[in-house]
Amino acid sequence: MGDEVKIDSQTFHHRLSTLTSAWKTDKRSNNDALFGGVGSFIVLMGKTEETTIYQKTNSMHYWLLGYEFPATLMVFTPDALWIVTTAKKAKHLEGLKGGKTAIEILSRTKDAEQNAKHFESCLDLIKKSGKKLGVLAKDAPSGPFVEEWKKAFGDAAKDIEEVDIAPALSIAALAVKDEAELRNVRDSARASAGIMTEFFVEEMSEVLDEEKKVTHKQLSDKIDRKLDEPKFFQNLKSKLSADFDTQQLDFIYGPVVQSGGTYDLKITAQPDENNLHAGTIIAGLGLRYKSYSSMVARTYLVDPNDAIESNYKLLLSIHEAIIKAAREGVALKDLYNKAISLIRSSKRPELEKHFVKSVGAGIGLETKDAVLAINAKNNRVLKDGMTLYISTGFADIENPKPQDKKSKTYSLAITDTVRIRKEDCVVFTNGAAADTGSVCFFFKDEEEEPQPKKQTKKDPKVGAVAASNITKTKLRAERTTQVDEGAEARRREHQKELAQKKQREGLSTYSEAVGDENGVTQKKFKKFESYKRDNQFPSKVKDLAVIVDEKASTIVLPIYGRPVPFHIQTIKNASKTDEGDWAFLRINLLSPGQGVGRKDDQPFEDPTAQFVRSFTFRSRDSDRMEAIADQITNLRKAAVRREQEKKELEDVVEQDKLVEVRNRKPNRLDAVYPRPALDGKRVSGEVEIHTNGLRYMDHRGNKIDILFSNVKHLFFQPCTHELIVLIHVHLKNPIMIGKKKAKDVQFYREATDMQFDETGNRKRKHRFGDEEEFEQEQQERRQRAQLDKHFKRFAEDIQVAARDEGWGVDIPFRELGFNGVPNRSNVFMQPTADCLVQLTEPPFTVLTLDEIEIAHLERVQFGLKNFDMVFTFKDFQRPPCHINTIPVESLEPVKEWLDSINIAYSEGPLNLNWSTIMKTITSDPHQFFVDGGWSFLAAESDDDDNADEEDEESAFEMSDEELAAAGDESSEDDSDFDDDASADEGSEVSDEESGGEDWDELERKAKKKDREGGLEDEDKDKGRKKKR
C-alpha cells in the first residue's frame, strides 16, 4: 500500500452513516426483515486475487474506502466499526476517526499473542451485540489471515448463529448510488457505447465489405487493445467527464463477438476461433471505470430476411417497453412479466420458450448483483439512484429461410445500462443505437429505404372558433351593434360552470393534507466549506494577519492568536476608514434580520443562535487595509456573480447524445437560418432529421442538436402575410446555444426574393405597364406556396420521426389572431390547437393552454381603445404572463376564443397588483380556495357592471332645467372649436382682439338669432339625443 493512498473521510462517514441508518430503521420499523435480526456483521478480506468479478467483500471495501485492504477484518455494529489490519494499513485509516460512528482500529504486529487478543476483542464485541452474526456466505476469502480468524472464531462460535448479510448490503449500501457513483457508471457506459459504435461497427463493416477472414477471437482482441489508446476516448462523440482517466478503464465482460449459428447469451461467454460470419452477429462488452461497471450488447443483422427482421423488431419493442416501465416503485418481477405478456400478445407467441429467463440485474461495483435480478420471482422494488443492466434476448431460433448452413439457427440480444429515476429511467448506453436502421446492413441488394407514410392531417378547425363568427370594424361607433346578446348569455353560463369547476379542483388539489406546506417553497440552509484539513491553510497564516485566499474563496482572520477562516458567502461587505494615524478595516458578516439586497436569501440553520455581526481590525498600514477591503469586495462580487450564473443555468439540461442515421442520407432542409443565431452571426446552414432528434449545422461546423425527447411543441408557420416561413421548436428544458440558454429554437427562410433585378429583365423590352407587374406577383405567389409546401412537408417528416413522443405539428390560426404587447413590442399573437404563440419576432412567446389556470381581462371599460390580458398558471410559483395593449376591437373575439377552449376568464376596469396576489395565493393555497378562490375577480367584474347600469339609469332622471342646460352644453359641443383649439387661441390673443366682445356676449347674440330663425327646439332635441 503506497503513500499515494488517500481515503475520502467525508464520503466514508456519509456512506457508513447511510448503512447504519438503514440498519437501525430496519430494526425499528420492519422487524428486521432486511438484516435478519443480526446484532453485528463482519466483512473479511483475505489475500488479493486477480479477478475481473468483484465479490461483496471487494465491493464493500471499494464503497467505503475506495481501495482494497487485503488481510483486513471489519466488524460492524449499529454504533461502531472495528477494523483489524496491519500497522501499515492502519496508518491510512487513523484519519477516519472522529465521525458519528465510533471507529476502533486494531493494528497487527509480529506478536502472535497480541494478534490473538485483537480477535478476542472482536469476538467479545460480536457476543455483546447479539446471538446473530451477519456474514457473506458466498464469498470465499483465503490466506493465512483468514485461517487465523476462522480458528479463533471456531472456538467461540458455538452460541452464535450465522446469517447471510449479502442481500441486506446490496439494498442498504450498494444498490442506490450517490452522485459520484452515478457519474462513474455513466462514464463507463458512454465509453462502452463509444467503443461499440465508433470502433467495432467500423471494423465489422470493413471485414464484411472486403470479405476478410477474421476470427471472433482476433476481432475481440483488437477491441481489447483499444483501451491502450487514450486519444480514442478523447475524441468520442459521447461526452465523457472532463477529468476522465483512461488508466482506470478495464474490461469486465468480453469483448465477445459471436456469429455463425453458435451463440451464448450469458455474460460469462467467451469468443471462439470461428471466422466472422455475414449473418446474425452479436457483440457485447463491459467496462469498469473507477471500480464501477457497465455493459452494452447489440445484434447486427447482415442481409436479414423478413422473419429475422420481424423478430428483432419484436425484441426491440420488448426491450424499450421494459426500459420505459423501469422507474421508482416498480417491482422487478413486473418488468419480466411485462416482457412475457408482450410476447404472448404478439404474432409470435411461440417465441416465449426462446426468451431469456432473466432480463438483467443490478450493476455498479459488482458486475452482476443477483439480489436485483430481473426475473419472474424477484419481489424487490426499484428505487431512485439504482443502476441496472437490462439484457433481453431470444436464444436459438430456427431460421425458416437460411442462406447457408451456419444460418440455420440464430439468436438475438440487446443490452443497455440504465439509471432508475422517479419518472422515466436514463439510458447511459443510448450512444449505441439499436433501431433497425442502425443495426441492419445490406451488402447484396442495396435499395433506398421506403419513405414512411405520412400521418393523416388533423383538422385545424377542431377546438377553434370558426372564422365566420369573427367580425371586425374600425369604427368604435359600430362596436356595440356587434355584441350578440345570445352568445354573451351563453358565454356567461359556460364561464360560471368553468369557475365552479376550478373551485372544486383547487379545493381537491390543495387540501389540508396535501402539498408541500401548502405550496410554500422552503429555502434550504447552505453549508460552505473553506478547508477540509489544516494543511490546506495558506502558509502566511503563521503571521496572524488578515489573509484573502481567493483560491478557496475565504478570508482568514486572526482571532485570539488563531487563524479563523470565513467563507466569502458568510461576509456581507468590508470597508476601510481612517482615524488619525490608524486605518480601520471593518468586516460585516451575514446574520438573521439583515437583508441581502431587498430580500433575505440567506437562510440559517438556527436563527435563534448568537451571531457575530462584524469584526474591526486596525493598522498603521493604510494602503494594506485599503487593498484588503478591495480584495474582499471583489471576491464578494465574483461570488455573487457565480451564484447568479448558477441560478440562471440551473434549469439547463445536458441532452443525451444524438443518434445519427446510418446507411442512408438523413432528411435535410437547407438554406435556413437559426434563431437564436450561433455566435451572434447570421449564417445559413441545414437541418437534418436523425434517429432521435434534429441537428442544425452551418459551413463553419457549428452545431445545434435537439432531441425529440426534449421537444414540448413543434410549430410550422407559413409565409402568408409574413416575410419568413419557419419551423419553431419549443423545448421542455433549456439548452445552451453558444454561451446563452435557449428554450425556443427556430429555423426560418426569407420568403421574399430580394435579389431580383427589376431593370435587367429581358422581358421589359417587349412588355410594359401592369402586365409585367402582374406576372411578378403571380411568380412570387407561386414561390411562397412552394416554400410553404416544402417547410410543411419537412415539419411532418419530423413528426413521423418522433411519433413515439406524443406531439405533432401545430399551425397557428391567423384568423383568430390579435395584436398585443407580451414583451416590449406590439406583435401579432396567434392561437394554435395547443398554444398561444408569437413566433415572428424575438423574444418569442409560447403559452401552453393546458398550463393556464385562468385569464383576466384588465382595463375593460367604455371609452378606452385598448385592454390588457393576464394569464395565471396552474403552477402558482410561475409568474403570470401579461399581454398588454390589445385593441378593444378584439375583445369579443378574444372572449369567444377563451370560452371555446374552456379557459375561465373574468374582466375588470383596473390593472391589479399580480405579484401581491400570487404571493398571497402561494403562502396558503388551501385557504385561498376556501375563501372563494378566483371568485374575487368575477365579483369585481360584476360590481363594475352594476355601477355602469346605475350610471346609465341616472342619466335619464333629469329635470326640465337640467335638460335645458344639457341642450346648452350640447350646442357648445357642436362648436367648430375643440377644447385644445380654444386654449391655443386664447393663449395667442392680441391686444386688439382683447378689446372686442367677450364670448358670453357673442353667445347671447347667437341664441337670439336662433330664436328668430326657429332653431332653438332643434338644438334642444339634439342635446337630448347626445346625452342619451
Coordinates of N, CA, C and O in Angstrom, one line a residue, residues 463-566:
G463 N -61.6 22.5 -32.1 CA -61.3 23.2 -30.9 C -61.1 24.7 -31.1 O -60.8 25.4 -30.2
A464 N -61.3 25.2 -32.3 CA -61.1 26.6 -32.6 C -62.4 27.2 -33.0 O -63.4 26.5 -33.4
V465 N -62.5 28.5 -33.0 CA -63.7 29.2 -33.4 C -63.7 29.4 -34.9 O -62.6 29.8 -35.5
A466 N -64.8 29.2 -35.5 CA -64.9 29.4 -37.0 C -64.6 30.8 -37.3 O -65.1 31.7 -36.6
A467 N -64.0 31.1 -38.4 CA -63.6 32.4 -38.8 C -64.9 33.3 -39.1 O -64.9 34.5 -39.0
S468 N -66.0 32.6 -39.5 CA -67.2 33.3 -39.8 C -67.8 33.9 -38.6 O -68.7 34.8 -38.7
N469 N -67.4 33.4 -37.4 CA -68.0 34.0 -36.1 C -67.3 35.3 -35.8 O -67.7 36.0 -34.8
I470 N -66.2 35.7 -36.4 CA -65.5 36.9 -36.1 C -65.7 38.0 -37.1 O -65.5 37.8 -38.3
T471 N -66.2 39.1 -36.6 CA -66.4 40.3 -37.5 C -65.6 41.4 -36.8 O -65.6 41.5 -35.6
K472 N -65.0 42.2 -37.6 CA -64.2 43.3 -37.1 C -64.7 44.6 -37.8 O -65.2 44.6 -38.9
T473 N -64.5 45.7 -37.1 CA -64.8 47.0 -37.7 C -63.8 48.0 -37.1 O -63.3 47.8 -36.0
K474 N -63.5 49.0 -37.9 CA -62.6 50.0 -37.4 C -63.3 51.2 -36.7 O -62.7 52.1 -36.2
L475 N -64.7 51.2 -36.8 CA -65.4 52.3 -36.2 C -65.9 52.0 -34.9 O -66.7 51.0 -34.7
R476 N -65.5 52.8 -33.9 CA -66.0 52.5 -32.5 C -67.5 52.6 -32.3 O -68.1 52.0 -31.5
A477 N -68.0 53.5 -33.1 CA -69.5 53.7 -33.0 C -70.3 52.5 -33.4 O -71.4 52.4 -33.0
E478 N -69.7 51.6 -34.2 CA -70.4 50.4 -34.6 C -70.2 49.2 -33.7 O -70.8 48.2 -34.0
R479 N -69.3 49.3 -32.8 CA -68.9 48.1 -32.0 C -70.1 47.6 -31.2 O -70.3 46.4 -31.2
T480 N -70.9 48.4 -30.6 CA -72.0 47.9 -29.7 C -73.0 47.2 -30.5 O -73.7 46.3 -30.0
T481 N -73.1 47.4 -31.8 CA -74.1 46.7 -32.6 C -73.6 45.3 -32.9 O -74.4 44.5 -33.3
Q482 N -72.4 45.0 -32.6 CA -71.8 43.7 -32.9 C -72.0 42.6 -31.8 O -71.8 41.5 -32.0
V483 N -72.3 43.1 -30.6 CA -72.4 42.2 -29.5 C -73.7 41.3 -29.6 O -74.8 41.8 -29.7
D484 N -73.5 40.0 -29.7 CA -74.6 39.1 -29.8 C -75.1 38.7 -28.4 O -74.4 38.1 -27.6
E485 N -76.3 39.2 -28.0 CA -76.8 39.0 -26.7 C -76.9 37.6 -26.3 O -76.6 37.1 -25.2
G486 N -77.3 36.7 -27.3 CA -77.5 35.3 -27.1 C -76.1 34.7 -26.8 O -76.0 33.8 -25.9
A487 N -75.1 35.0 -27.6 CA -73.8 34.5 -27.4 C -73.2 34.9 -26.1 O -72.5 34.1 -25.4
E488 N -73.4 36.2 -25.7 CA -72.9 36.7 -24.4 C -73.6 35.9 -23.2 O -72.9 35.5 -22.3
A489 N -74.9 35.6 -23.3 CA -75.5 34.9 -22.3 C -75.0 33.5 -22.2 O -74.8 32.9 -21.1
R490 N -74.8 32.9 -23.3 CA -74.2 31.5 -23.4 C -72.8 31.5 -22.8 O -72.5 30.5 -22.0
R491 N -72.0 32.5 -23.1 CA -70.7 32.5 -22.5 C -70.7 32.7 -21.0 O -69.9 32.1 -20.3
R492 N -71.6 33.5 -20.5 CA -71.7 33.7 -19.1 C -72.1 32.4 -18.3 O -71.5 32.1 -17.3
E493 N -73.0 31.7 -18.9 CA -73.4 30.4 -18.3 C -72.2 29.4 -18.3 O -71.9 28.8 -17.3
H494 N -71.5 29.4 -19.4 CA -70.4 28.4 -19.5 C -69.3 28.9 -18.6 O -68.6 28.0 -18.0
Q495 N -69.0 30.2 -18.5 CA -68.0 30.6 -17.6 C -68.3 30.4 -16.1 O -67.4 30.1 -15.3
K496 N -69.6 30.4 -15.7 CA -70.0 30.0 -14.4 C -69.6 28.6 -14.1 O -69.1 28.2 -13.0
E497 N -69.9 27.7 -15.1 CA -69.6 26.3 -14.9 C -68.1 26.1 -14.8 O -67.6 25.3 -13.9
L498 N -67.3 26.8 -15.6 CA -65.8 26.7 -15.6 C -65.3 27.2 -14.2 O -64.4 26.6 -13.6
A499 N -65.9 28.3 -13.7 CA -65.4 28.9 -12.4 C -65.7 27.9 -11.3 O -64.9 27.7 -10.4
Q500 N -66.9 27.3 -11.3 CA -67.2 26.3 -10.3 C -66.3 25.1 -10.3 O -65.8 24.5 -9.3
K501 N -66.0 24.6 -11.6 CA -65.1 23.5 -11.8 C -63.7 23.9 -11.2 O -63.0 23.0 -10.5
K502 N -63.2 25.1 -11.5 CA -61.9 25.5 -11.0 C -61.9 25.5 -9.5 O -60.9 25.1 -8.8
Q503 N -63.0 25.9 -8.9 CA -63.0 26.0 -7.4 C -63.0 24.6 -6.8 O -62.2 24.3 -5.9
R504 N -63.7 23.6 -7.4 CA -63.7 22.3 -6.9 C -62.3 21.6 -7.1 O -61.8 21.0 -6.2
E505 N -61.6 21.9 -8.3 CA -60.3 21.4 -8.5 C -59.3 21.9 -7.5 O -58.4 21.2 -7.0
G506 N -59.4 23.2 -7.2 CA -58.5 23.9 -6.3 C -58.6 23.3 -4.9 O -57.6 23.0 -4.2
L507 N -59.9 23.1 -4.4 CA -60.1 22.5 -3.1 C -59.5 21.1 -3.0 O -59.0 20.7 -2.0
S508 N -59.7 20.3 -4.1 CA -59.2 18.9 -4.0 C -57.7 18.9 -4.1 O -57.1 18.0 -3.5
T509 N -57.1 19.8 -4.9 CA -55.7 19.7 -5.1 C -54.9 20.2 -3.9 O -53.9 19.7 -3.5
Y510 N -55.4 21.3 -3.3 CA -54.7 22.0 -2.2 C -55.5 21.7 -0.9 O -55.9 22.6 -0.2
S511 N -55.8 20.4 -0.6 CA -56.4 20.1 0.6 C -55.4 20.2 1.8 O -54.2 20.4 1.6
E512 N -55.9 20.2 3.0 CA -55.1 20.5 4.1 C -54.0 19.4 4.3 O -52.9 19.6 4.8
A513 N -54.3 18.2 3.8 CA -53.4 17.1 4.0 C -52.5 16.9 2.8 O -51.7 15.9 2.7
V514 N -52.6 17.7 1.8 CA -51.8 17.5 0.5 C -51.0 18.7 0.3 O -51.4 19.8 0.6
G515 N -49.8 18.5 -0.3 CA -49.0 19.6 -0.7 C -47.8 19.8 0.2 O -47.7 19.3 1.3
D516 N -46.8 20.6 -0.3 CA -45.6 20.9 0.4 C -45.8 22.1 1.2 O -45.5 23.2 0.7
E517 N -46.3 21.9 2.4 CA -46.6 23.0 3.3 C -47.4 24.1 2.6 O -47.1 25.2 2.5
N518 N -48.5 23.5 2.0 CA -49.5 24.4 1.2 C -48.8 25.2 0.2 O -49.1 26.4 -0.1
G519 N -47.9 24.6 -0.5 CA -47.3 25.3 -1.7 C -46.2 26.2 -1.4 O -45.7 26.9 -2.3
V520 N -45.8 26.4 -0.1 CA -44.8 27.4 0.2 C -43.4 26.8 -0.1 O -43.1 25.7 0.4
T521 N -42.6 27.5 -0.9 CA -41.3 27.0 -1.2 C -40.3 27.3 0.0 O -40.2 28.5 0.4
Q522 N -39.8 26.3 0.6 CA -38.9 26.5 1.7 C -37.4 26.6 1.3 O -36.9 25.8 0.5
K523 N -36.8 27.7 1.7 CA -35.4 27.9 1.4 C -34.5 26.9 2.2 O -34.8 26.6 3.3
K524 N -33.5 26.4 1.6 CA -32.6 25.4 2.2 C -31.4 26.1 2.8 O -30.8 27.0 2.2
F525 N -31.0 25.6 3.9 CA -29.8 26.1 4.5 C -28.5 25.6 3.8 O -28.4 24.5 3.5
K526 N -27.7 26.6 3.4 CA -26.5 26.2 2.6 C -25.3 26.2 3.6 O -25.1 27.0 4.4
K527 N -24.5 25.1 3.4 CA -23.2 25.0 4.2 C -22.1 25.2 3.2 O -22.0 24.7 2.1
F528 N -21.1 26.0 3.7 CA -19.9 26.3 2.9 C -18.7 25.8 3.6 O -18.6 26.0 4.8
E529 N -17.8 25.2 2.9 CA -16.6 24.6 3.5 C -15.4 25.3 2.8 O -15.2 25.3 1.6
S530 N -14.5 25.9 3.7 CA -13.3 26.5 3.2 C -12.2 25.6 3.0 O -11.5 25.5 2.0
Y531 N -11.9 24.8 4.1 CA -10.8 23.9 4.1 C -11.2 22.6 4.8 O -12.0 22.6 5.8
K532 N -10.8 21.5 4.2 CA -11.1 20.2 4.8 C -10.1 19.8 5.8 O -10.5 19.1 6.8
R533 N -8.9 20.2 5.7 CA -7.8 19.8 6.6 C -7.0 21.1 6.9 O -6.9 22.0 6.1
D534 N -6.3 21.0 8.0 CA -5.5 22.1 8.5 C -4.3 22.4 7.5 O -3.9 23.6 7.3
N535 N -3.8 21.4 6.8 CA -2.7 21.6 6.0 C -3.0 22.4 4.7 O -2.2 22.7 3.8
Q536 N -4.3 22.6 4.5 CA -4.8 23.4 3.3 C -4.8 24.9 3.5 O -5.0 25.6 2.6
F537 N -4.5 25.3 4.8 CA -4.4 26.8 5.0 C -3.3 27.4 4.3 O -2.2 26.7 4.1
P538 N -3.4 28.6 3.9 CA -2.2 29.3 3.3 C -1.1 29.4 4.2 O -1.3 29.5 5.5
S539 N 0.1 29.3 3.7 CA 1.3 29.3 4.6 C 1.5 30.6 5.4 O 2.1 30.7 6.4
K540 N 0.8 31.7 4.9 CA 1.0 33.0 5.5 C 0.2 33.2 6.8 O 0.3 34.2 7.5
V541 N -0.7 32.1 7.1 CA -1.5 32.3 8.4 C -0.6 32.3 9.6 O -1.0 32.7 10.7
K542 N 0.7 31.8 9.5 CA 1.6 31.8 10.6 C 1.8 33.3 11.1 O 2.2 33.5 12.3
D543 N 1.7 34.3 10.2 CA 1.9 35.7 10.5 C 0.8 36.3 11.3 O 0.9 37.4 11.8
L544 N -0.3 35.5 11.4 CA -1.5 36.0 12.1 C -1.9 37.4 11.6 O -2.1 38.4 12.3
A545 N -2.1 37.5 10.3 CA -2.6 38.7 9.6 C -3.8 38.3 8.9 O -4.2 37.2 8.7
V546 N -4.5 39.4 8.4 CA -5.7 39.2 7.6 C -5.3 38.7 6.2 O -4.6 39.4 5.6
I547 N -5.8 37.6 5.8 CA -5.3 37.0 4.5 C -6.6 36.7 3.7 O -7.6 36.1 4.2
V548 N -6.5 37.1 2.4 CA -7.6 36.9 1.5 C -7.2 35.7 0.6 O -6.3 35.9 -0.2
D549 N -7.8 34.6 0.7 CA -7.4 33.4 -0.1 C -8.4 33.3 -1.2 O -9.5 32.7 -1.0
E550 N -8.1 33.8 -2.4 CA -9.0 33.8 -3.5 C -9.3 32.4 -4.0 O -10.4 32.1 -4.5
K551 N -8.3 31.5 -3.9 CA -8.5 30.2 -4.4 C -9.6 29.4 -3.7 O -10.4 28.7 -4.3
A552 N -9.6 29.6 -2.4 CA -10.6 28.9 -1.5 C -11.8 29.8 -1.2 O -12.7 29.4 -0.5
S553 N -11.9 31.0 -1.8 CA -13.0 32.0 -1.6 C -13.2 32.2 -0.1 O -14.3 32.1 0.5
T554 N -12.1 32.5 0.6 CA -12.1 32.5 2.1 C -11.2 33.7 2.5 O -10.2 34.1 1.9
I555 N -11.7 34.3 3.6 CA -10.9 35.3 4.3 C -10.5 34.7 5.7 O -11.3 34.2 6.5
V556 N -9.2 34.7 6.0 CA -8.6 34.1 7.2 C -8.3 35.3 8.1 O -7.5 36.2 7.8
L557 N -9.0 35.3 9.3 CA -8.9 36.4 10.3 C -8.1 35.9 11.5 O -8.4 34.8 12.0
P558 N -7.2 36.7 12.1 CA -6.5 36.3 13.3 C -7.4 36.7 14.5 O -7.7 37.9 14.7
I559 N -7.9 35.7 15.3 CA -8.7 35.9 16.4 C -8.2 35.2 17.6 O -8.0 34.0 17.6
Y560 N -7.8 35.9 18.6 CA -7.2 35.4 19.8 C -6.0 34.5 19.5 O -5.9 33.4 20.1
G561 N -5.2 34.9 18.6 CA -4.0 34.2 18.3 C -4.2 32.9 17.4 O -3.2 32.1 17.3
R562 N -5.3 32.8 16.8 CA -5.6 31.7 16.0 C -6.1 32.1 14.6 O -6.9 33.1 14.6
P563 N -5.7 31.5 13.5 CA -6.3 31.9 12.2 C -7.7 31.2 12.1 O -7.8 30.0 12.2
V564 N -8.7 32.0 11.8 CA -10.1 31.5 11.7 C -10.6 31.8 10.3 O -10.6 33.0 9.9
P565 N -10.9 30.8 9.5 CA -11.4 31.0 8.1 C -12.9 31.4 8.1 O -13.7 30.8 8.8
F566 N -13.2 32.3 7.2 CA -14.6 32.7 7.0 C -14.8 32.6 5.5 O -14.2 33.3 4.7

